[in-house]
Amino acid sequence: MRDLSMHITDIIQNSVRAKAKLVQLTIEEDGDKLKMTFTDDGTGMDAETVQRVSDPFYTSRTTRKVGMGIPLFKQNAELTDGSLDIESELGEGTVVQVELGLNHIDRPPMGDLSSTVAMLITGNPEVEMIFCYKKDADEFKLDSREVKEILDGVDVRLPKVTNFLKEMIEENLKELKIESD
Amino acid sequence: MTKVKSLADLRKMKEELANKVQLREKSDSPEKLVQVKVSMATCGIASGAKEIMNHMIDEMDRQAIEALVTQTGCMGFCHAEPTIEVTLPNNEPVVFGHVDSKKADEIITKYIIRGELVDGIIPVNYETVKENKND
């Protein structure tokens, strides 16, 4: 994984697979820390499974035998003196909290956050998403339900919609002087 | 300073889109549109699936191809990532492996627009596709 945006896609795809109806991603720059919180209302996991997901040789998939997503993100977080914690309850959903050293030399770059978020929203039309970026007193928030309400029946999966959202997110993040390349 | 885009601008764009007669007729039955699914599990992401999805969306927007692009999970072809599944109207889905931006262009111009087959198709038996859909 070359950047944090890739990890973000990966973790949210876990929520999508867990049949979540609503996924919330909050990214916050807090002092010297970069915090990411992923909250979903998917199937959740029992305590034993939560223990095992950090093991690269554990996966619930049947298509392959390894599950690298969480172990790789955890490793990247820990390399920057940060952490990755999971709280989950069967039938309730899952919260993944990741903390990275914002200015740590080993922190991977953010990557293309705007297109990542745009493609997560339009690429998974059956799942609603709330994306929020907080920096100091400023924040940018985007709710996929508002997007769909405005689109009023026009398909969210059309390339034009994705490109619009991409530009909109990019411009708003730039306003907040947030790193996104 | 240029004005930052907001959801109000989305509303304007929606009006334009909704005025396209062809699209309005088709959007009631999505199976009449080209559907592209990009495999976006850890294996796909690490091999550059995001860039491919971005590239396909840009190109199809530029060429005004009305397609529905979505993400999907691991199809079990981790060795051939990035993989994309393309379903033309009234056709069986076709999975392409090792897709880079050059291959993506070829898929758009040859397969999506003209319906000609392109190298790089992964033969899929019915079961594998089925499992992926339940994923």
Coordinates of C-alpha atoms in Angstrom, one line a residue:
Chain A
M1 CA 0.0 0.0 0.0
R2 CA 1.6 3.2 -1.2
D3 CA -0.5 5.7 0.6
L4 CA -3.2 6.2 3.2
S5 CA -6.0 6.6 0.6
M6 CA -5.4 3.0 -0.4
H7 CA -5.8 1.8 3.2
I8 CA -9.0 3.9 3.4
T9 CA -10.5 2.2 0.4
D10 CA -9.5 -1.2 1.8
I11 CA -11.0 -0.6 5.3
I12 CA -14.3 0.7 3.8
Q13 CA -14.5 -2.2 1.4
N14 CA -14.5 -4.4 4.6
S15 CA -17.6 -2.5 5.8
V16 CA -19.2 -2.9 2.4
R17 CA -18.6 -6.7 2.6
A18 CA -20.0 -6.7 6.1
K19 CA -23.3 -5.5 4.6
A20 CA -23.1 -2.0 6.2
K21 CA -25.9 0.4 5.3
L22 CA -24.0 3.4 6.6
V23 CA -20.3 4.0 6.8
Q24 CA -18.8 7.0 8.5
L25 CA -15.2 8.1 8.0
T26 CA -13.8 10.9 10.0
I27 CA -10.3 12.1 9.5
E28 CA -8.9 14.6 12.1
E29 CA -5.7 16.4 12.3
D30 CA -5.1 16.7 16.1
G31 CA -1.8 18.3 17.1
D32 CA 0.9 15.9 16.1
K33 CA -1.6 13.1 15.4
L34 CA -3.6 12.1 12.3
K35 CA -6.7 10.3 13.5
M36 CA -9.0 8.2 11.3
T37 CA -12.2 6.7 12.6
F38 CA -14.3 4.2 10.5
T39 CA -17.7 3.5 11.9
D40 CA -20.1 1.0 10.2
D41 CA -23.4 -0.7 11.0
G42 CA -22.5 -3.9 9.4
T43 CA -22.6 -7.4 10.7
G44 CA -19.8 -6.9 13.2
M45 CA -17.5 -9.6 14.6
D46 CA -17.3 -11.6 17.8
A47 CA -14.4 -11.0 20.2
E48 CA -12.5 -14.0 18.9
T49 CA -12.7 -12.8 15.3
V50 CA -11.6 -9.3 16.3
Q51 CA -8.5 -10.9 17.8
R52 CA -7.7 -12.8 14.6
V53 CA -8.1 -10.0 12.0
S54 CA -4.7 -8.6 12.7
D55 CA -3.3 -12.0 11.7
P56 CA -2.4 -11.9 7.9
F57 CA -3.2 -15.6 7.6
Y58 CA -6.8 -15.0 8.7
T59 CA -9.6 -14.0 6.4
S60 CA -13.4 -14.7 6.1
R61 CA -13.1 -14.9 2.3
T62 CA -13.2 -18.2 0.5
T63 CA -11.5 -16.8 -2.7
R64 CA -8.0 -16.7 -1.0
K65 CA -6.3 -17.7 2.2
V66 CA -4.7 -14.5 3.3
G67 CA -6.1 -11.2 4.6
M68 CA -3.5 -8.5 4.5
G69 CA -5.7 -5.3 4.7
I70 CA -5.8 -4.8 8.5
P71 CA -2.3 -6.1 9.3
L72 CA -0.7 -3.8 6.7
F73 CA -2.6 -0.7 7.9
K74 CA -1.7 -1.6 11.5
Q75 CA 1.9 -2.0 10.6
N76 CA 2.0 1.4 8.9
A77 CA 0.3 3.0 11.9
E78 CA 2.7 1.5 14.4
L79 CA 5.7 2.5 12.3
T80 CA 4.7 6.1 13.0
D81 CA 4.2 5.6 16.7
G82 CA 0.5 5.2 16.2
S83 CA -2.0 2.4 16.6
L84 CA -5.0 0.6 15.1
D85 CA -7.8 -0.5 17.3
I86 CA -11.0 -2.4 16.5
E87 CA -14.2 -2.5 18.5
S88 CA -16.9 -4.6 17.2
E89 CA -20.1 -6.3 18.3
L90 CA -22.0 -9.0 16.4
G91 CA -25.1 -7.5 14.8
E92 CA -24.1 -4.0 15.9
G93 CA -21.2 -3.0 13.7
T94 CA -17.6 -2.1 13.9
V95 CA -15.4 0.8 14.8
V96 CA -11.9 1.0 13.5
Q97 CA -9.7 3.7 15.1
V98 CA -6.4 4.5 13.5
E99 CA -3.9 6.9 14.9
L100 CA -0.8 8.0 12.9
G101 CA 2.1 10.4 13.7
L102 CA 1.1 13.3 11.4
N103 CA 4.6 14.6 11.0
H104 CA 6.4 11.3 11.5
I105 CA 9.0 10.6 8.8
D106 CA 7.6 7.1 8.1
R107 CA 4.0 8.3 7.6
P108 CA 2.8 7.3 4.2
P109 CA 1.4 10.3 2.2
M110 CA -2.3 10.8 2.1
G111 CA -2.5 10.0 -1.6
D112 CA -5.5 10.9 -3.8
L113 CA -8.1 11.3 -1.1
S114 CA -10.7 13.2 -3.2
S115 CA -10.9 10.6 -5.9
T116 CA -10.8 7.8 -3.3
V117 CA -13.8 9.2 -1.5
A118 CA -15.7 10.0 -4.7
M119 CA -15.2 6.5 -6.0
L120 CA -16.2 4.9 -2.7
I121 CA -19.5 6.8 -2.8
T122 CA -20.3 6.2 -6.5
G123 CA -18.7 2.7 -6.6
N124 CA -20.8 1.4 -3.8
P125 CA -24.3 2.9 -4.5
E126 CA -26.1 0.6 -2.0
V127 CA -24.0 1.8 0.9
E128 CA -24.4 5.4 2.3
M129 CA -21.3 7.2 3.4
I130 CA -20.5 10.2 5.5
F131 CA -17.1 11.6 5.0
C132 CA -15.7 14.3 7.3
Y133 CA -12.3 15.9 7.5
K134 CA -11.6 18.1 10.5
K135 CA -8.6 20.4 10.7
D136 CA -8.4 22.9 13.6
A137 CA -11.7 24.7 13.7
D138 CA -12.6 23.9 10.1
E139 CA -14.3 20.9 8.7
F140 CA -15.5 19.5 5.4
K141 CA -18.4 17.1 5.5
L142 CA -20.1 15.1 2.6
D143 CA -23.1 12.9 3.0
S144 CA -23.9 10.5 0.2
R145 CA -27.6 10.7 1.0
E146 CA -27.6 14.4 0.2
V147 CA -25.8 13.7 -3.0
K148 CA -28.5 11.1 -4.0
E149 CA -31.3 13.3 -3.0
I150 CA -30.1 16.1 -5.3
L151 CA -29.4 13.6 -8.1
D152 CA -33.1 12.6 -7.8
G153 CA -33.1 9.4 -9.8
V154 CA -30.0 10.1 -12.0
D155 CA -27.7 7.2 -11.4
V156 CA -24.8 8.0 -9.0
R157 CA -22.6 5.4 -10.8
L158 CA -22.3 7.6 -14.0
P159 CA -18.7 8.8 -14.7
K160 CA -19.9 12.4 -14.8
V161 CA -21.1 12.2 -11.2
T162 CA -17.9 10.7 -9.9
N163 CA -15.8 13.3 -11.7
F164 CA -18.0 16.1 -10.2
L165 CA -17.7 14.8 -6.7
K166 CA -13.9 14.3 -7.2
E167 CA -13.5 18.0 -8.1
M168 CA -15.8 19.2 -5.4
I169 CA -14.0 17.3 -2.7
E170 CA -10.6 18.3 -4.0
E171 CA -11.5 22.0 -4.1
N172 CA -13.0 21.9 -0.6
L173 CA -9.9 20.1 0.9
K174 CA -7.7 22.6 -0.8
E175 CA -9.7 25.4 0.9
L176 CA -8.8 23.8 4.2
K177 CA -5.2 23.5 3.1
I178 CA -5.3 19.7 3.4
E179 CA -2.7 17.5 1.8
S180 CA -4.1 15.5 -1.0
D181 CA -2.2 14.7 -4.2
Chain B
M1 CA -10.5 33.5 -6.2
T2 CA -12.5 30.8 -7.9
K3 CA -15.6 29.6 -6.3
V4 CA -15.4 26.3 -4.6
K5 CA -17.8 23.7 -5.9
S6 CA -20.7 22.7 -3.7
L7 CA -23.8 20.5 -3.8
A8 CA -25.6 23.4 -5.4
D9 CA -23.4 22.9 -8.5
L10 CA -24.3 19.2 -8.4
R11 CA -28.0 20.2 -8.8
K12 CA -27.2 22.2 -11.9
M13 CA -25.2 19.3 -13.4
K14 CA -28.1 16.9 -12.6
E15 CA -30.5 19.1 -14.6
E16 CA -28.2 18.8 -17.6
L17 CA -27.8 15.1 -17.2
A18 CA -31.6 14.6 -16.7
N19 CA -32.2 16.5 -20.0
K20 CA -30.3 13.9 -22.0
V21 CA -33.2 11.9 -23.4
Q22 CA -31.3 8.8 -24.1
L23 CA -30.0 8.6 -20.5
R24 CA -33.5 9.2 -19.1
E25 CA -34.9 6.3 -21.0
K26 CA -32.1 4.0 -20.1
S27 CA -31.7 4.8 -16.4
D28 CA -35.0 3.1 -15.6
S29 CA -33.4 -0.1 -16.8
P30 CA -29.7 -0.1 -15.8
E31 CA -29.2 -3.4 -17.6
K32 CA -29.3 -1.4 -20.9
L33 CA -26.1 0.4 -19.9
V34 CA -22.6 -0.9 -19.9
Q35 CA -21.6 -2.0 -16.4
V36 CA -18.0 -2.0 -15.2
K37 CA -16.9 -3.5 -11.9
V38 CA -13.4 -2.9 -10.6
S39 CA -12.1 -5.5 -8.1
M40 CA -11.2 -3.4 -5.0
A41 CA -10.0 -5.7 -2.3
T42 CA -6.5 -5.5 -0.7
C43 CA -5.0 -7.4 -3.7
G44 CA -6.6 -5.1 -6.3
I45 CA -5.9 -1.9 -4.5
A46 CA -2.2 -2.8 -4.0
S47 CA -1.9 -3.5 -7.7
G48 CA -3.3 -0.1 -8.7
A49 CA -7.0 -0.8 -9.1
K50 CA -7.8 2.7 -8.0
E51 CA -5.8 4.3 -10.8
I52 CA -7.5 2.0 -13.3
M53 CA -11.0 2.9 -12.0
N54 CA -10.0 6.6 -12.1
H55 CA -8.7 6.2 -15.6
M56 CA -11.8 4.4 -16.9
I57 CA -14.1 7.0 -15.3
D58 CA -12.1 9.9 -16.8
E59 CA -12.0 8.3 -20.3
M60 CA -15.6 7.3 -20.4
D61 CA -16.6 10.8 -19.2
R62 CA -14.5 12.3 -21.9
Q63 CA -15.9 10.1 -24.6
A64 CA -19.4 10.5 -23.2
I65 CA -19.9 6.7 -22.8
E66 CA -22.8 6.1 -20.6
A67 CA -21.6 3.4 -18.2
L68 CA -22.1 2.5 -14.6
V69 CA -18.8 2.0 -12.8
T70 CA -18.7 0.3 -9.4
Q71 CA -16.3 -1.4 -7.0
T72 CA -16.4 -5.1 -6.1
G73 CA -14.5 -7.5 -3.9
C74 CA -11.8 -10.0 -4.5
M75 CA -12.8 -12.4 -7.4
G76 CA -10.0 -14.8 -6.5
F77 CA -7.8 -13.7 -9.3
C78 CA -5.2 -12.0 -7.0
H79 CA -2.4 -13.1 -9.4
A80 CA -4.0 -11.1 -12.2
E81 CA -4.9 -7.9 -10.5
P82 CA -6.0 -5.3 -11.3
T83 CA -9.1 -7.1 -12.7
I84 CA -12.2 -5.6 -14.1
E85 CA -15.5 -7.1 -15.1
V86 CA -17.3 -5.6 -18.0
T87 CA -20.9 -6.4 -18.8
L88 CA -22.3 -5.1 -22.2
P89 CA -26.0 -4.9 -22.5
N90 CA -27.5 -8.4 -23.2
N91 CA -24.1 -10.0 -22.8
E92 CA -22.5 -12.3 -20.2
P93 CA -19.9 -10.5 -18.0
V94 CA -16.3 -10.7 -19.1
V95 CA -13.4 -10.4 -16.7
F96 CA -10.1 -8.9 -17.9
G97 CA -6.9 -9.3 -15.9
H98 CA -3.6 -7.4 -15.6
V99 CA -5.4 -4.2 -16.6
D100 CA -3.1 -1.2 -16.9
S101 CA -4.1 2.2 -18.4
K102 CA -3.1 1.0 -21.9
K103 CA -5.2 -2.1 -21.6
A104 CA -8.1 -0.1 -20.1
D105 CA -8.0 2.2 -23.2
E106 CA -8.1 -0.9 -25.5
I107 CA -11.0 -2.4 -23.5
I108 CA -12.9 0.9 -24.0
T109 CA -12.3 1.4 -27.7
K110 CA -12.5 -2.2 -28.8
Y111 CA -14.7 -4.1 -26.4
I112 CA -17.1 -1.4 -24.9
I113 CA -17.5 0.7 -28.1
R114 CA -17.2 -1.9 -30.8
G115 CA -17.9 -5.2 -29.0
E116 CA -14.7 -6.8 -30.3
L117 CA -12.9 -9.2 -27.9
V118 CA -9.5 -8.1 -26.5
D119 CA -6.6 -10.2 -25.1
G120 CA -6.4 -10.7 -21.4
I121 CA -9.8 -12.3 -20.7
I122 CA -9.8 -14.5 -17.7
P123 CA -12.0 -17.5 -18.4
V124 CA -14.5 -17.6 -15.6
N125 CA -16.7 -20.6 -14.7
Y126 CA -20.1 -19.8 -13.5
E127 CA -19.4 -20.7 -9.8
T128 CA -16.6 -18.3 -9.4
V129 CA -18.6 -15.3 -10.6
K130 CA -21.4 -16.4 -8.4
E131 CA -19.3 -16.5 -5.3
N132 CA -17.9 -13.1 -6.1
K133 CA -21.5 -11.7 -6.3
N134 CA -22.3 -13.0 -2.9
D135 CA -19.2 -11.6 -1.5

